[in-house]
Amino acid sequence: MKQWIGERLTALCGCPIGEADDRQVYAALLKLVRELSETKQQPVTGRKLYYISAEFLVGKLLSNNLINLGIYDETRQCLEENGKSLSELEELEPEPSLGNGGLGRLAACFLDSLATLNLPGDGIGLRYHCGLFRQDFRGGVQNETPDRWLTDDSWAQCTETVYPVTMGGKTYAARLYRLPVTGYHGRTNWLNLFDLDTVNEGLIGEGISFDQTKIEENLTLFLYPDDSQEAGRVLRIYQQYLMVSAGAQLILDECAARGCNFHDLDKYAAIQINDTHPSMVIPELIRLLEQRGVEFDEAVQIVTRTCAYTNHTILAEALEKWPRAYLEQVVPQLLPIIEELDTLARSRTEDASTAIVDEKGLVHMAHMDIHFTHSVNGVAALHTQILKDSELANFYALYPEKFNNKTNGITFRRWLLECNPALTQEIAQRIGTGFEQDAGQLERLLPLTEDEEALRRFAAIKAENKVRLADWLRQKQGVQINPQAMFAIQSKRLHEYKRQQLNLLYLIHQYFEIKAGHTPPVPLVSIFGAKAAPAYTIAKDIIHALLTLSQVVANDPETAPWLQIVFVENYNVTVAEKLIPACDLSEQISLASKEASGTGNMKFMLNGALTLGTMDGANVEIAQRVGMENIYIFGQSSEQVIHRYRQGDYCARQWYEADPNIRRAVDFITDEQMCALGHEESLKRLHDELVGKDWFQTLPDFNAYVVRKNQALADYACDSLGWSRKCLINIAKAGYFSSDRTIAEYNRDIWHLG
Ligand code: 26V
């Protein structure tokens, strides 16, 4: 195999590997992988899945594809023999900027598992030129620049397939780009991404600003363009319609080519709607079926049988509602259909709260999904329960049979095999390689919890990973961290419900304690990775406060040896792959009931970190599996939180006034020292938000958080063997959180593929 790889690479480089430059070798590797993945395509016979999503956070693909194709080691050795380093070549690969957070990364994990399980399932999305944005910190604040990731050699290949999409009275040509998705010793599926040839990166001005009205030129420049103005909101509708209309045409074409007569569409296709961004696929498919001779009533039934909907959030502000007038402007062809669907929905119930078009003329995308798909799922047991009990209770009463839970999962190929080779090898030596395709086999590690030699070995791997992270941070950001310290990591999108501000208050508290001579039992390095939406002011204030505090702590010789705060720039999949294997304590501290699932929590657990978390999202299921003695749980329960919201009597100021520790921590945000290094206006806004509102109830959980985190520090410092035992139990119990399990459940209950 190695010899064959060498010959093929030489041919593709046009010269011996050793004489080619790194770019040439990288391009040759890309071609080689593409050739090999094409040989693993399989004909589709029965039903095929189309996973439509505004985001696919796939991460770099070279190593992932080499692993999945089973040629990683051979390729690395072959390159090494010719004086090339695979990890250096990987540096040349830009990370595709096609997503934002958990929802997009989940879509990428699902594509991996579909191909690995040999199921026919493609993704449908958009080919954003600059994705979300690239983040850097200047003067202690987040700065956004375009993340230009598209290069000449890209995984996504241009095709000749073009679909017409009419929007706002103009017809655009949506061109298909295709990116191969390899399975681990499995088949190859495709990620289909649409784009317009006319999109012009030259339109981008200062930062990430651009003319929001020039649709032809701006349509796929960015993911989630700023929607604080009407033009931005209208642009989002344009983007969504491009995706679903081109996607629906592709689906109908592919099905017709396999013999579908459109009346039997659901025998050929299953469509999963990932949150509400692709919801217009429902009326669009109805419209296209009518064009192909299917009557409206039948089209509605066909579409309902074909489509299923996943809900990823219970935050009201994230459930999309579009003013009728916007839809009228962009997609007038859909409005009569949406209105007929509204009439149909209203005929099924007296309950006006489930209507699609409300009395204010807002079109509720999630309502359309629930009425006109056959399956509605939440993404963790608690989340699905909350949907049924409160958020979507009216719909649950109407369609109990549609509701089901599919607890999220992650692909172990990327989040163990690729990002943590040392741990992977150790596990393989102890229990064999069966866990790679059957994650449940990780439980075979459990007997080792009584084996001190094994526990020390696993601890040593963690220690090496921490040193590697420290080296990387020094090179990348010029910060020196102490690898002997405990590494606590909170990496995820910046949002108030995720409560990075609670972590901030703890760090201030710890700063005061150290100043008072109460040093922690072990030094703490607190690491953050997070992007804030550019228009989300308080989120940016939280970043600013953390960056400012990090300077205060570092400048003080009394605190610097005990406490370090590091905010990693531009958190993305590539950065996550460096952080996660080096983590001791995984911070999953959202306000209970607000985090639908979380998937970072699963990645940290799998890599031998212990969770410090609330009983929220999938944390609940992690706790069930590892046992309460192997996880650090704190804070209000989701019932208590929901109750408090119902009462509507939460008053942050009362908590602030009643508790001197809380007051001391909150007030330090605007202390002289902080204001001297930071921006008073921003710090004051955050202070006032916490005292005057604190919508995500940070203060009531403060003391419990301090106690639990300090307990973790003490356990880590005083009983390292006990700590390692807990870590190993977490690894052993992580099997359930493989996305292979999740996908098998979707297939069993919803898709019935193949
Ligand atoms: C909504 C919106 C609303 C308008 C502004 C831009 C924007 C961007 C994304 C979204 C969708 C948010 C939904 C989401 O990402 N949910 C996350 O899904 C993960 C996978 O299921 C889950 O683990 C996380 O808990 C959940 O927050």
GROMACS .gro file of C-alpha atoms in nm, residues 282-552:
model
  271
  282ILE     CA    1  -4.185   2.230   0.263
  283PRO     CA    2  -4.380   2.485   0.052
  284GLU     CA    3  -4.111   2.474  -0.216
  285LEU     CA    4  -4.145   2.098  -0.261
  286ILE     CA    5  -4.523   2.132  -0.273
  287ARG     CA    6  -4.483   2.398  -0.543
  288LEU     CA    7  -4.244   2.183  -0.747
  289LEU     CA    8  -4.465   1.875  -0.714
  290GLU     CA    9  -4.766   2.075  -0.834
  291GLN     CA   10  -4.558   2.186  -1.135
  292ARG     CA   11  -4.496   1.820  -1.205
  293GLY     CA   12  -4.866   1.740  -1.208
  294VAL     CA   13  -4.939   1.642  -0.846
  295GLU     CA   14  -5.256   1.792  -0.690
  296PHE     CA   15  -5.210   2.018  -0.388
  297ASP     CA   16  -5.369   1.787  -0.129
  298GLU     CA   17  -5.164   1.492  -0.239
  299ALA     CA   18  -4.848   1.704  -0.254
  300VAL     CA   19  -4.902   1.805   0.109
  301GLN     CA   20  -4.929   1.439   0.209
  302ILE     CA   21  -4.623   1.338   0.011
  303VAL     CA   22  -4.415   1.616   0.161
  304THR     CA   23  -4.534   1.532   0.513
  305ARG     CA   24  -4.432   1.169   0.464
  306THR     CA   25  -4.093   1.269   0.322
  307CYS     CA   26  -3.983   1.539   0.564
  308ALA     CA   27  -3.884   1.533   0.931
  309TYR     CA   28  -3.781   1.821   1.157
  310THR     CA   29  -3.518   1.854   1.430
  311ASN     CA   30  -3.549   2.128   1.690
  312HIS     CA   31  -3.218   2.248   1.836
  313THR     CA   32  -3.319   2.524   2.070
  314ILE     CA   33  -3.583   2.641   2.311
  315LEU     CA   34  -3.470   3.001   2.317
  316ALA     CA   35  -3.771   3.191   2.187
  317GLU     CA   36  -3.556   3.443   2.003
  318ALA     CA   37  -3.392   3.167   1.799
  319LEU     CA   38  -3.722   3.027   1.668
  320GLU     CA   39  -3.756   3.196   1.333
  321LYS     CA   40  -4.065   3.403   1.255
  322TRP     CA   41  -4.060   3.596   0.928
  323PRO     CA   42  -4.291   3.888   0.854
  324ARG     CA   43  -4.526   3.798   0.567
  325ALA     CA   44  -4.413   4.112   0.387
  326TYR     CA   45  -4.054   3.985   0.366
  327LEU     CA   46  -4.169   3.656   0.217
  328GLU     CA   47  -4.396   3.844  -0.021
  329GLN     CA   48  -4.094   4.041  -0.138
  330VAL     CA   49  -3.853   3.748  -0.181
  331VAL     CA   50  -4.067   3.441  -0.248
  332PRO     CA   51  -4.415   3.554  -0.360
  333GLN     CA   52  -4.458   3.212  -0.527
  334LEU     CA   53  -4.458   3.046  -0.182
  335LEU     CA   54  -4.704   3.273  -0.006
  336PRO     CA   55  -5.025   3.124  -0.145
  337ILE     CA   56  -4.896   2.781  -0.048
  338ILE     CA   57  -4.801   2.893   0.302
  339GLU     CA   58  -5.145   3.045   0.339
  340GLU     CA   59  -5.317   2.726   0.229
  341LEU     CA   60  -5.103   2.536   0.477
  342ASP     CA   61  -5.209   2.783   0.745
  343THR     CA   62  -5.575   2.725   0.659
  344LEU     CA   63  -5.522   2.350   0.673
  345ALA     CA   64  -5.343   2.376   1.007
  346ARG     CA   65  -5.620   2.594   1.150
  347SER     CA   66  -5.879   2.341   1.034
  348ARG     CA   67  -5.710   2.077   1.250
  349THR     CA   68  -5.750   2.261   1.579
  350GLU     CA   69  -5.924   2.549   1.753
  351ASP     CA   70  -5.595   2.639   1.918
  352ALA     CA   71  -5.476   2.956   1.742
  353SER     CA   72  -5.137   2.936   1.912
  354THR     CA   73  -5.036   2.664   1.666
  355ALA     CA   74  -5.120   2.869   1.357
  356ILE     CA   75  -4.854   2.920   1.092
  357VAL     CA   76  -4.937   3.282   1.016
  358ASP     CA   77  -5.023   3.467   1.336
  359GLU     CA   78  -5.244   3.772   1.386
  360LYS     CA   79  -4.942   4.000   1.351
  361GLY     CA   80  -4.866   3.854   1.010
  362LEU     CA   81  -4.560   3.664   1.130
  363VAL     CA   82  -4.493   3.328   0.967
  364HIS     CA   83  -4.378   3.075   1.227
  365MET     CA   84  -4.138   2.843   1.053
  366ALA     CA   85  -4.128   2.585   1.334
  367HIS     CA   86  -4.509   2.562   1.332
  368MET     CA   87  -4.507   2.483   0.961
  369ASP     CA   88  -4.246   2.213   1.029
  370ILE     CA   89  -4.449   2.048   1.302
  371HIS     CA   90  -4.778   2.044   1.109
  372PHE     CA   91  -4.628   1.926   0.782
  373THR     CA   92  -4.356   1.675   0.870
  374HIS     CA   93  -4.408   1.329   1.016
  375SER     CA   94  -4.142   1.352   1.287
  376VAL     CA   95  -4.035   1.619   1.535
  377ASN     CA   96  -3.734   1.546   1.748
  378GLY     CA   97  -3.538   1.711   2.026
  379VAL     CA   98  -3.167   1.646   2.070
  380ALA     CA   99  -3.139   1.520   2.431
  381ALA     CA  100  -3.385   1.349   2.664
  382LEU     CA  101  -3.437   1.656   2.883
  383HIS     CA  102  -3.473   1.885   2.582
  384THR     CA  103  -3.739   1.664   2.421
  385GLN     CA  104  -3.924   1.642   2.753
  386ILE     CA  105  -3.926   2.022   2.787
  387LEU     CA  106  -4.054   2.056   2.430
  388LYS     CA  107  -4.340   1.818   2.508
  389ASP     CA  108  -4.420   1.963   2.852
  390SER     CA  109  -4.393   2.332   2.790
  391GLU     CA  110  -4.242   2.487   2.479
  392LEU     CA  111  -4.439   2.280   2.227
  393ALA     CA  112  -4.705   2.137   2.459
  394ASN     CA  113  -4.988   2.253   2.233
  395PHE     CA  114  -4.838   2.071   1.940
  396TYR     CA  115  -4.766   1.763   2.148
  397ALA     CA  116  -5.136   1.748   2.238
  398LEU     CA  117  -5.218   1.757   1.866
  399TYR     CA  118  -4.955   1.514   1.736
  400PRO     CA  119  -4.817   1.300   2.021
  401GLU     CA  120  -4.704   1.035   1.771
  402LYS     CA  121  -4.472   1.275   1.588
  403PHE     CA  122  -4.256   1.362   1.889
  404ASN     CA  123  -3.941   1.166   1.958
  405ASN     CA  124  -3.598   1.211   2.111
  406LYS     CA  125  -3.264   1.157   1.944
  407THR     CA  126  -2.984   1.232   2.186
  408ASN     CA  127  -2.694   1.390   1.997
  409GLY     CA  128  -2.365   1.218   1.938
  410ILE     CA  129  -2.017   1.285   1.802
  411THR     CA  130  -1.797   1.097   1.559
  412PHE     CA  131  -1.519   0.916   1.743
  413ARG     CA  132  -1.309   0.917   1.423
  414ARG     CA  133  -1.243   1.290   1.453
  415TRP     CA  134  -1.289   1.338   1.827
  416LEU     CA  135  -1.072   1.048   1.939
  417LEU     CA  136  -0.878   0.874   1.660
  418GLU     CA  137  -0.771   1.194   1.487
  419CYS     CA  138  -0.737   1.445   1.770
  420ASN     CA  139  -0.592   1.213   2.034
  421PRO     CA  140  -0.373   0.945   1.872
  422ALA     CA  141  -0.187   0.863   2.195
  423LEU     CA  142  -0.508   0.788   2.385
  424THR     CA  143  -0.645   0.595   2.088
  425GLN     CA  144  -0.335   0.378   2.076
  426GLU     CA  145  -0.343   0.313   2.449
  427ILE     CA  146  -0.708   0.209   2.435
  428ALA     CA  147  -0.639  -0.015   2.136
  429GLN     CA  148  -0.353  -0.187   2.320
  430ARG     CA  149  -0.574  -0.253   2.618
  431ILE     CA  150  -0.901  -0.363   2.455
  432GLY     CA  151  -0.832  -0.401   2.082
  433THR     CA  152  -0.961  -0.183   1.801
  434GLY     CA  153  -1.324  -0.298   1.803
  435PHE     CA  154  -1.432   0.027   1.973
  436GLU     CA  155  -1.354   0.220   1.653
  437GLN     CA  156  -1.670   0.090   1.492
  438ASP     CA  157  -1.856  -0.027   1.800
  439ALA     CA  158  -1.815   0.247   2.058
  440GLY     CA  159  -1.992   0.046   2.327
  441GLN     CA  160  -1.679  -0.166   2.354
  442LEU     CA  161  -1.511   0.119   2.542
  443GLU     CA  162  -1.679  -0.028   2.849
  444ARG     CA  163  -1.417  -0.299   2.837
  445LEU     CA  164  -1.184  -0.039   2.989
  446LEU     CA  165  -1.381  -0.051   3.316
  447PRO     CA  166  -1.176  -0.330   3.483
  448LEU     CA  167  -0.868  -0.108   3.442
  449THR     CA  168  -1.008   0.137   3.696
  450GLU     CA  169  -0.859  -0.098   3.959
  451ASP     CA  170  -0.521  -0.112   3.783
  452GLU     CA  171  -0.285   0.159   3.910
  453GLU     CA  172  -0.031   0.109   3.635
  454ALA     CA  173  -0.302   0.165   3.373
  455LEU     CA  174  -0.438   0.471   3.553
  456ARG     CA  175  -0.090   0.624   3.563
  457ARG     CA  176  -0.046   0.555   3.194
  458PHE     CA  177  -0.372   0.732   3.106
  459ALA     CA  178  -0.273   1.023   3.332
  460ALA     CA  179   0.064   1.045   3.156
  461ILE     CA  180  -0.108   1.074   2.818
  462LYS     CA  181  -0.317   1.362   2.949
  463ALA     CA  182  -0.002   1.528   3.086
  464GLU     CA  183   0.169   1.499   2.743
  465ASN     CA  184  -0.135   1.646   2.571
  466LYS     CA  185  -0.128   1.939   2.813
  467VAL     CA  186   0.236   2.008   2.735
  468ARG     CA  187   0.154   1.996   2.364
  469LEU     CA  188  -0.129   2.247   2.411
  470ALA     CA  189   0.100   2.474   2.614
  471ASP     CA  190   0.359   2.465   2.332
  472TRP     CA  191   0.096   2.542   2.072
  473LEU     CA  192  -0.044   2.834   2.272
  474ARG     CA  193   0.304   2.978   2.317
  475GLN     CA  194   0.370   2.961   1.944
  476LYS     CA  195   0.029   3.081   1.839
  477GLN     CA  196  -0.059   3.342   2.095
  478GLY     CA  197   0.265   3.403   2.280
  479VAL     CA  198   0.122   3.298   2.617
  480GLN     CA  199   0.307   3.072   2.860
  481ILE     CA  200   0.089   2.843   3.065
  482ASN     CA  201   0.184   2.606   3.341
  483PRO     CA  202   0.120   2.247   3.229
  484GLN     CA  203   0.126   2.131   3.594
  485ALA     CA  204  -0.185   2.336   3.662
  486MET     CA  205  -0.539   2.207   3.629
  487PHE     CA  206  -0.675   2.300   3.285
  488ALA     CA  207  -1.042   2.400   3.298
  489ILE     CA  208  -1.185   2.472   2.954
  490GLN     CA  209  -1.505   2.643   2.843
  491SER     CA  210  -1.520   2.643   2.465
  492LYS     CA  211  -1.847   2.700   2.278
  493ARG     CA  212  -2.034   2.994   2.124
  494LEU     CA  213  -2.049   3.298   2.347
  495HIS     CA  214  -2.403   3.332   2.476
  496GLU     CA  215  -2.549   3.454   2.803
  497TYR     CA  216  -2.741   3.128   2.850
  498LYS     CA  217  -2.413   2.933   2.833
  499ARG     CA  218  -2.296   3.160   3.114
  500GLN     CA  219  -1.933   3.236   3.044
  501GLN     CA  220  -2.013   3.526   3.281
  502LEU     CA  221  -2.059   3.276   3.567
  503ASN     CA  222  -1.708   3.150   3.501
  504LEU     CA  223  -1.591   3.514   3.500
  505LEU     CA  224  -1.744   3.569   3.845
  506TYR     CA  225  -1.573   3.256   3.977
  507LEU     CA  226  -1.236   3.374   3.847
  508ILE     CA  227  -1.280   3.711   4.016
  509HIS     CA  228  -1.376   3.532   4.337
  510GLN     CA  229  -1.067   3.313   4.310
  511TYR     CA  230  -0.854   3.623   4.250
  512PHE     CA  231  -0.977   3.776   4.577
  513GLU     CA  232  -0.920   3.452   4.765
  514ILE     CA  233  -0.561   3.429   4.645
  515LYS     CA  234  -0.502   3.793   4.735
  516ALA     CA  235  -0.630   3.711   5.084
  517GLY     CA  236  -0.377   3.431   5.116
  518HIS     CA  237  -0.620   3.145   5.045
  519THR     CA  238  -0.437   2.990   4.754
  520PRO     CA  239  -0.605   2.700   4.571
  521PRO     CA  240  -0.468   2.347   4.625
  522VAL     CA  241  -0.331   2.348   4.269
  523PRO     CA  242  -0.278   2.629   4.016
  524LEU     CA  243  -0.564   2.678   3.774
  525VAL     CA  244  -0.543   2.761   3.405
  526SER     CA  245  -0.883   2.870   3.280
  527ILE     CA  246  -0.910   2.851   2.902
  528PHE     CA  247  -1.185   2.998   2.686
  529GLY     CA  248  -1.266   2.967   2.319
  530ALA     CA  249  -1.572   3.146   2.183
  531LYS     CA  250  -1.695   3.374   1.909
  532ALA     CA  251  -1.965   3.630   1.984
  533ALA     CA  252  -2.219   3.724   1.715
  534PRO     CA  253  -2.097   4.063   1.586
  535ALA     CA  254  -2.415   4.247   1.686
  536TYR     CA  255  -2.449   4.080   2.029
  537THR     CA  256  -2.319   4.357   2.254
  538ILE     CA  257  -2.331   4.189   2.595
  539ALA     CA  258  -2.157   3.881   2.456
  540LYS     CA  259  -1.874   4.103   2.340
  541ASP     CA  260  -1.870   4.273   2.678
  542ILE     CA  261  -1.819   3.934   2.843
  543ILE     CA  262  -1.522   3.863   2.616
  544HIS     CA  263  -1.381   4.204   2.700
  545ALA     CA  264  -1.422   4.152   3.075
  546LEU     CA  265  -1.246   3.814   3.058
  547LEU     CA  266  -0.958   3.954   2.852
  548THR     CA  267  -0.922   4.247   3.091
  549LEU     CA  268  -0.936   4.025   3.400
  550SER     CA  269  -0.675   3.800   3.245
  551GLN     CA  270  -0.437   4.098   3.235
  552VAL     CA  271  -0.515   4.204   3.590
   0.00000   0.00000   0.00000
